[in-house]
């Protein structure tokens, strides 16, 4: 054995065996790498070439002379289904960098059926529209100015309360539309929604509508389309003439009597109907503090604390105070 290992031929054979083993190992690694690469490329290729289909709602644009004509009957949006490479479909759906439109530029006044078209889609994408044609009505355009009034259900106001004059943020609006529609405008209103049994003033933003003689809403464009509305709601008031009831107030002395007289026989009291129904005469306090002899004072009536009374006319009266000692 020792002789064999020491011979030149044995060394050559051992070297050959090592070389063959190394070659086999390297070949195996190349095969594995090639297989892995082919699988990865295949997966990438599959991902890149996979298709996707998506349906989106796109705004419909009209090619028309909008300063001369007014168009009605068309939908604001059209559904379009796009199909193609997944990445491209996703990008297109997110950006919507294409246009869905109808060309009306060569059409005259009247009713028409017009083809819906698409422009700007990538050539690798295919599409279908859920509405290939639209039915529209082209009419001469007109703009007119109308005053706006508040419109609300007065039956919602609680019993015993009354409505004041409504104040609107917009006094008038521009009404734009087909001549046939604008000519039907009977009134323009700001529609105010109120609760039942209303006892408080209303302050809200309201939609503006143009109505015909039958109260039907017309297909026109309003500028502005909303306005603020304030409607004062207050307890119903009335007026009543009543005599004054003069009474001593302030610092008095036990051994002194005070009597009062005035040339004002009655005053006009404004207040709620319920309060006035209970009022037969108006109590008036006359301050006799430091009054020790007959004198005349001006008594203020504007500060009356009677419930439901909002004002008294006149606001003051002259009262003669007569002092008598017991």
Protein backbone atom coordinates (compact mmCIF):
# COMPACT_ATOMS: atom_id res chain seq x y z
CA UNK A 1 0.00 0.00 0.00
CA UNK A 2 2.82 2.36 0.85
CA UNK A 3 4.49 1.55 -2.45
CA UNK A 4 1.24 2.31 -4.27
CA UNK A 5 0.80 5.71 -2.57
CA UNK A 6 4.42 6.59 -3.30
CA UNK A 7 4.14 5.81 -7.02
CA UNK A 8 3.62 8.61 -9.61
CA UNK A 9 0.62 6.87 -11.13
CA UNK A 10 -1.24 6.83 -7.85
CA UNK A 11 -0.82 10.59 -7.46
CA UNK A 12 -2.08 11.15 -11.00
CA UNK A 13 -5.17 9.02 -10.35
CA UNK A 14 -5.97 10.88 -7.12
CA UNK A 15 -5.68 14.23 -8.87
CA UNK A 16 -8.01 13.02 -11.64
CA UNK A 17 -10.63 11.92 -9.09
CA UNK A 18 -10.49 15.33 -7.33
CA UNK A 19 -10.82 17.15 -10.65
CA UNK A 20 -13.86 15.09 -11.62
CA UNK A 21 -15.52 15.75 -8.24
CA UNK A 22 -14.92 19.51 -8.51
CA UNK A 23 -16.31 19.57 -12.05
CA UNK A 24 -19.44 17.73 -10.94
CA UNK A 25 -19.98 20.21 -8.07
CA UNK A 26 -19.61 23.30 -10.28
CA UNK A 27 -21.95 21.86 -12.92
CA UNK A 28 -24.55 21.14 -10.26
CA UNK A 29 -24.42 24.75 -8.95
CA UNK A 30 -24.83 26.18 -12.45
CA UNK A 31 -27.81 23.96 -13.09
CA UNK A 32 -29.50 25.05 -9.83
CA UNK A 33 -28.85 28.75 -10.52
CA UNK A 34 -30.17 28.44 -14.07
CA UNK A 35 -33.32 26.69 -12.88
CA UNK A 36 -33.90 29.33 -10.17
CA UNK A 37 -33.36 32.14 -12.66
CA UNK A 38 -35.77 30.57 -15.14
CA UNK A 39 -38.43 30.20 -12.44
CA UNK A 40 -37.96 33.81 -11.28
CA UNK A 41 -38.12 35.20 -14.82
CA UNK A 42 -41.17 33.10 -15.52
CA UNK A 43 -42.94 34.42 -12.42
CA UNK A 44 -41.99 38.01 -13.29
CA UNK A 45 -43.18 37.54 -16.83
CA UNK A 46 -46.47 36.11 -15.58
CA UNK A 47 -46.91 39.09 -13.25
CA UNK A 48 -46.17 41.62 -15.98
CA UNK A 49 -48.45 40.01 -18.55
CA UNK A 50 -51.48 39.32 -16.24
CA UNK A 51 -54.63 41.19 -17.19
CA UNK A 52 -57.14 43.10 -15.09
CA UNK A 53 -60.62 44.48 -15.72
CA UNK A 54 -62.12 47.42 -13.83
CA UNK A 55 -65.27 49.55 -14.17
CA UNK A 56 -65.15 53.23 -13.23
CA UNK A 57 -67.52 56.21 -13.45
CA UNK A 58 -66.05 58.96 -15.62
CA UNK A 59 -67.40 62.50 -16.07
CA UNK A 60 -69.03 63.13 -19.46
CA UNK A 61 -67.76 66.22 -21.28
CA UNK A 62 -69.69 68.00 -24.02
CA UNK A 63 -68.04 69.72 -26.96
CA UNK A 64 -70.52 72.54 -27.51
CA UNK A 65 -70.68 76.34 -27.70
CA UNK A 66 -71.89 76.83 -24.11
CA UNK A 67 -72.20 80.61 -24.48
CA UNK A 68 -74.79 80.16 -27.23
CA UNK A 69 -76.54 76.91 -26.38
CA UNK A 70 -77.87 75.16 -23.28
CA UNK A 71 -77.96 71.34 -23.30
CA UNK A 72 -80.25 69.11 -21.22
CA UNK A 73 -80.92 65.38 -20.97
CA UNK A 74 -77.37 64.05 -20.70
CA UNK A 75 -75.91 62.10 -17.74
CA UNK A 76 -73.17 63.72 -15.69
CA UNK A 77 -71.15 60.47 -15.60
CA UNK A 78 -70.77 57.41 -17.81
CA UNK A 79 -69.54 53.97 -16.65
CA UNK A 80 -66.58 52.63 -18.62
CA UNK A 81 -65.01 49.17 -18.25
CA UNK A 82 -61.25 49.06 -18.96
CA UNK A 83 -59.28 45.85 -19.56
CA UNK A 84 -55.56 45.20 -20.15
CA UNK A 85 -52.24 44.76 -18.34
CA UNK A 86 -52.91 44.90 -14.60
CA UNK A 87 -50.37 47.63 -13.79
CA UNK A 88 -51.59 49.82 -16.64
CA UNK A 89 -55.25 49.35 -15.73
CA UNK A 90 -54.53 50.26 -12.09
CA UNK A 91 -52.66 53.43 -13.08
CA UNK A 92 -55.39 54.48 -15.52
CA UNK A 93 -58.16 53.88 -12.97
CA UNK A 94 -56.32 55.95 -10.35
CA UNK A 95 -55.38 58.89 -12.58
CA UNK A 96 -58.30 58.82 -15.05
CA UNK A 97 -56.03 60.53 -17.57
CA UNK A 98 -58.47 60.05 -20.43
CA UNK A 99 -61.64 61.80 -21.58
CA UNK A 100 -65.17 60.55 -22.17
CA UNK A 101 -67.02 63.03 -24.37
CA UNK A 102 -69.78 63.72 -26.87
CA UNK A 103 -69.20 66.05 -29.81
CA UNK A 104 -72.14 68.42 -30.32
CA UNK A 105 -70.29 71.12 -32.24
CA UNK A 106 -71.94 70.31 -35.59
CA UNK A 107 -75.48 69.90 -34.25
CA UNK A 108 -78.33 72.40 -34.50
CA UNK A 109 -81.08 73.32 -32.04
CA UNK A 110 -83.34 70.36 -31.21
CA UNK A 111 -83.23 66.80 -29.93
CA UNK A 112 -80.39 64.48 -30.95
CA UNK A 113 -78.92 61.03 -30.27
CA UNK A 114 -75.15 61.39 -29.97
CA UNK A 115 -72.39 58.78 -29.77
CA UNK A 116 -70.22 58.76 -26.65
CA UNK A 117 -66.49 58.70 -27.44
CA UNK A 118 -63.28 58.07 -25.50
CA UNK A 119 -59.93 59.78 -26.03
CA UNK A 120 -56.55 59.42 -24.34
CA UNK A 121 -56.61 55.73 -23.36
CA UNK A 122 -53.38 53.74 -23.79
CA UNK A 123 -53.42 51.56 -26.94
CA UNK A 124 -52.76 48.45 -24.86
CA UNK A 125 -56.12 48.91 -23.14
CA UNK A 126 -59.55 47.93 -24.43
CA UNK A 127 -62.80 49.42 -23.16
CA UNK A 128 -66.59 49.15 -23.26
CA UNK A 129 -69.18 51.80 -22.36
CA UNK A 130 -72.43 51.01 -20.57
CA UNK A 131 -74.04 53.84 -22.55
CA UNK A 132 -72.85 54.18 -26.14
CA UNK A 133 -75.32 56.94 -27.06
CA UNK A 134 -76.92 59.81 -25.17
CA UNK A 135 -80.17 61.61 -25.96
CA UNK A 136 -79.86 65.37 -25.58
CA UNK A 137 -81.84 68.53 -26.24
CA UNK A 138 -80.00 71.63 -27.53
CA UNK A 139 -81.73 74.97 -26.99
CA UNK A 140 -80.75 78.64 -27.28
CA UNK A 141 -79.21 79.83 -24.01
CA UNK A 142 -80.68 82.64 -21.88
CA UNK A 143 -79.68 84.30 -18.60
CA UNK A 144 -82.03 86.43 -16.49
CA UNK A 145 -81.94 87.91 -12.98
CA UNK A 146 -84.65 87.20 -10.41
CA UNK A 147 -85.27 88.25 -6.80
CA UNK A 148 -85.13 85.54 -4.14
CA UNK A 149 -87.66 85.02 -1.36
CA UNK A 150 -87.68 82.62 1.60
CA UNK A 151 -89.99 79.63 1.32
CA UNK A 152 -90.95 77.63 4.42
CA UNK A 153 -93.98 75.98 5.99
CA UNK A 154 -95.61 78.64 8.19
CA UNK A 155 -97.88 75.96 9.64
CA UNK A 156 -94.83 74.77 11.61
CA UNK A 157 -94.81 77.97 13.71
CA UNK A 158 -96.13 77.29 17.21
CA UNK A 159 -99.43 78.73 18.34
CA UNK A 160 -98.99 82.13 19.97
CA UNK A 161 -95.88 82.94 17.93
CA UNK A 162 -95.46 85.06 14.83
CA UNK A 163 -93.02 85.33 11.92
CA UNK A 164 -91.01 88.46 11.17
CA UNK A 165 -89.55 89.52 7.83
CA UNK A 166 -87.00 87.03 6.52
CA UNK A 167 -83.48 88.28 5.80
CA UNK A 168 -81.49 86.60 3.01
CA UNK A 169 -77.78 86.75 2.30
CA UNK A 170 -78.56 86.97 -1.42
CA UNK A 171 -81.15 89.41 -2.74
CA UNK A 172 -81.15 88.11 -6.34
CA UNK A 173 -79.71 85.33 -8.49
CA UNK A 174 -78.87 84.73 -12.14
CA UNK A 175 -80.98 82.04 -13.80
CA UNK A 176 -79.37 80.38 -16.82
CA UNK A 177 -80.91 77.74 -19.06
CA UNK A 178 -82.80 77.01 -22.23
CA UNK A 179 -85.02 79.90 -23.34
CA UNK A 180 -88.07 77.66 -22.98
CA UNK A 181 -87.21 76.89 -19.33
CA UNK A 182 -86.16 80.37 -18.21
CA UNK A 183 -89.37 81.81 -19.65
CA UNK A 184 -91.37 79.54 -17.29
CA UNK A 185 -89.81 80.93 -14.09
CA UNK A 186 -92.59 82.23 -11.84
CA UNK A 187 -90.49 82.74 -8.71
CA UNK A 188 -87.10 81.90 -7.20
CA UNK A 189 -87.08 80.71 -3.59
CA UNK A 190 -84.64 79.74 -0.89
CA UNK A 191 -86.13 76.55 0.54
CA UNK A 192 -85.94 76.51 4.36
CA UNK A 193 -86.63 73.28 6.26
CA UNK A 194 -88.12 73.91 9.71
CA UNK A 195 -89.27 71.81 12.65
CA UNK A 196 -92.85 71.61 13.83
CA UNK A 197 -94.04 73.71 16.80
CA UNK A 198 -91.36 76.29 16.00
CA UNK A 199 -90.67 78.83 18.77
CA UNK A 200 -87.13 79.95 17.94
CA UNK A 201 -85.75 82.06 15.11
CA UNK A 202 -84.32 80.14 12.14
CA UNK A 203 -80.80 80.76 10.83
CA UNK A 204 -79.53 78.34 8.18
CA UNK A 205 -78.05 77.85 4.71
CA UNK A 206 -80.72 77.09 2.13
CA UNK A 207 -80.82 75.73 -1.42
CA UNK A 208 -82.22 78.06 -4.08
CA UNK A 209 -84.77 76.76 -6.59
CA UNK A 210 -86.52 78.24 -9.62
CA UNK A 211 -90.22 77.29 -9.77
CA UNK A 212 -92.87 77.51 -12.46
CA UNK A 213 -96.46 78.65 -11.92
CA UNK A 214 -97.39 75.18 -10.65
CA UNK A 215 -94.57 75.09 -8.10
CA UNK A 216 -92.51 72.61 -10.11
CA UNK A 217 -88.71 72.91 -10.08
CA UNK A 218 -87.23 73.99 -13.43
CA UNK A 219 -84.08 72.58 -15.05
CA UNK A 220 -81.91 75.70 -14.90
CA UNK A 221 -78.58 76.75 -13.42
CA UNK A 222 -78.72 79.23 -10.50
CA UNK A 223 -75.84 81.51 -9.52
CA UNK A 224 -75.43 81.42 -6.57
CA UNK A 225 -77.20 78.14 -5.78
CA UNK A 226 -77.40 78.64 -1.99
CA UNK A 227 -77.88 81.52 0.44
CA UNK A 228 -78.10 82.16 4.18
CA UNK A 229 -81.60 82.78 5.55
CA UNK A 230 -82.64 84.29 8.89
CA UNK A 231 -86.30 84.13 9.89
CA UNK A 232 -87.22 85.78 13.22
CA UNK A 233 -89.79 83.87 15.27
CA UNK A 234 -91.19 85.71 18.30
CA UNK A 235 -94.12 85.41 20.66
CA UNK A 236 -97.16 87.04 19.08
CA UNK A 237 -97.69 90.56 20.44
CA UNK A 238 -100.56 93.02 20.70
CA UNK A 239 -101.26 96.43 22.23
CA UNK A 240 -103.58 97.44 25.02
CA UNK A 241 -104.41 100.71 26.78
CA UNK A 242 -104.51 100.35 30.56
CA UNK A 243 -104.48 102.77 33.53
CA UNK A 244 -101.46 103.02 35.83
CA UNK A 245 -101.50 101.74 39.40
CA UNK A 246 -99.15 103.99 41.42
CA UNK A 247 -97.56 102.46 44.53
CA UNK A 248 -94.97 103.76 47.00
CA UNK A 249 -91.56 102.12 47.00
CA UNK A 250 -88.19 102.77 48.51
CA UNK A 251 -87.55 103.94 52.10
CA UNK A 252 -90.77 105.00 53.82
CA UNK A 253 -91.66 106.00 57.38
CA UNK A 254 -94.48 104.49 59.39
CA UNK A 255 -96.06 107.81 60.39
CA UNK A 256 -96.25 109.18 56.84
CA UNK A 257 -98.93 108.67 54.20
CA UNK A 258 -98.28 109.12 50.50
CA UNK A 259 -100.86 109.78 47.85
CA UNK A 260 -100.19 109.96 44.09
CA UNK A 261 -101.77 111.62 41.11
CA UNK A 262 -100.88 111.99 37.43
CA UNK A 263 -102.34 113.64 34.36
CA UNK A 264 -101.61 110.45 32.38
CA UNK A 265 -104.83 108.50 32.62
CA UNK A 266 -103.63 105.43 30.66
CA UNK A 267 -100.61 104.04 28.86
CA UNK A 268 -100.25 101.78 25.80
CA UNK A 269 -98.69 98.44 26.67
CA UNK A 270 -97.22 96.08 24.06
CA UNK A 271 -96.73 92.41 24.86
CA UNK A 272 -97.86 88.88 24.24
CA UNK A 273 -101.56 88.31 23.86
CA UNK A 274 -101.54 86.01 26.87
CA UNK A 275 -99.86 88.64 29.07
CA UNK A 276 -102.19 91.44 27.96
CA UNK A 277 -105.25 89.30 28.64
CA UNK A 278 -104.23 89.17 32.34
CA UNK A 279 -103.32 92.88 32.58
CA UNK A 280 -106.06 95.27 33.79
CA UNK A 281 -103.71 98.02 34.96
CA UNK A 282 -99.97 98.60 34.91
CA UNK A 283 -98.25 98.53 38.33
CA UNK A 284 -95.88 101.53 38.68
CA UNK A 285 -93.50 101.90 41.62
CA UNK A 286 -92.88 105.48 42.77
CA UNK A 287 -89.72 105.91 44.84
CA UNK A 288 -90.52 108.06 47.91
CA UNK A 289 -87.11 107.78 49.56
CA UNK A 290 -86.21 111.13 51.20
CA UNK A 291 -89.53 112.63 50.05
CA UNK A 292 -90.90 114.52 53.10
CA UNK A 293 -93.07 117.13 51.39
CA UNK A 294 -95.37 117.39 48.42
CA UNK A 295 -93.35 117.14 45.19
CA UNK A 296 -93.55 116.07 41.53
CA UNK A 297 -91.27 113.38 40.09
CA UNK A 298 -90.70 111.85 36.64
CA UNK A 299 -91.19 108.08 36.86
CA UNK A 300 -89.62 105.73 34.29
CA UNK A 301 -91.98 103.11 32.84
CA UNK A 302 -89.53 101.44 30.43
CA UNK A 303 -88.13 99.12 33.08
CA UNK A 304 -91.38 97.34 33.87
CA UNK A 305 -90.76 93.76 34.97
CA UNK A 306 -94.19 92.41 34.05
CA UNK A 307 -93.87 89.04 32.28
CA UNK A 308 -94.66 89.14 28.58
CA UNK A 309 -94.58 92.96 28.36
CA UNK A 310 -92.11 94.28 25.79
CA UNK A 311 -92.73 98.04 25.86
CA UNK A 312 -94.81 100.84 27.37
CA UNK A 313 -95.75 104.13 25.72
CA UNK A 314 -95.08 106.75 26.98
CA UNK A 315 -91.83 105.56 28.55
CA UNK A 316 -92.18 107.94 31.53
CA UNK A 317 -94.86 109.96 33.32
CA UNK A 318 -94.95 112.82 35.84
CA UNK A 319 -96.36 111.89 39.22
CA UNK A 320 -97.37 114.30 42.02
CA UNK A 321 -96.52 112.92 45.45
CA UNK A 322 -98.55 114.34 48.35
CA UNK A 323 -97.12 113.72 51.81
CA UNK A 324 -99.28 113.66 54.97
CA UNK A 325 -98.14 112.93 58.51
CA UNK A 326 -100.35 110.84 60.79
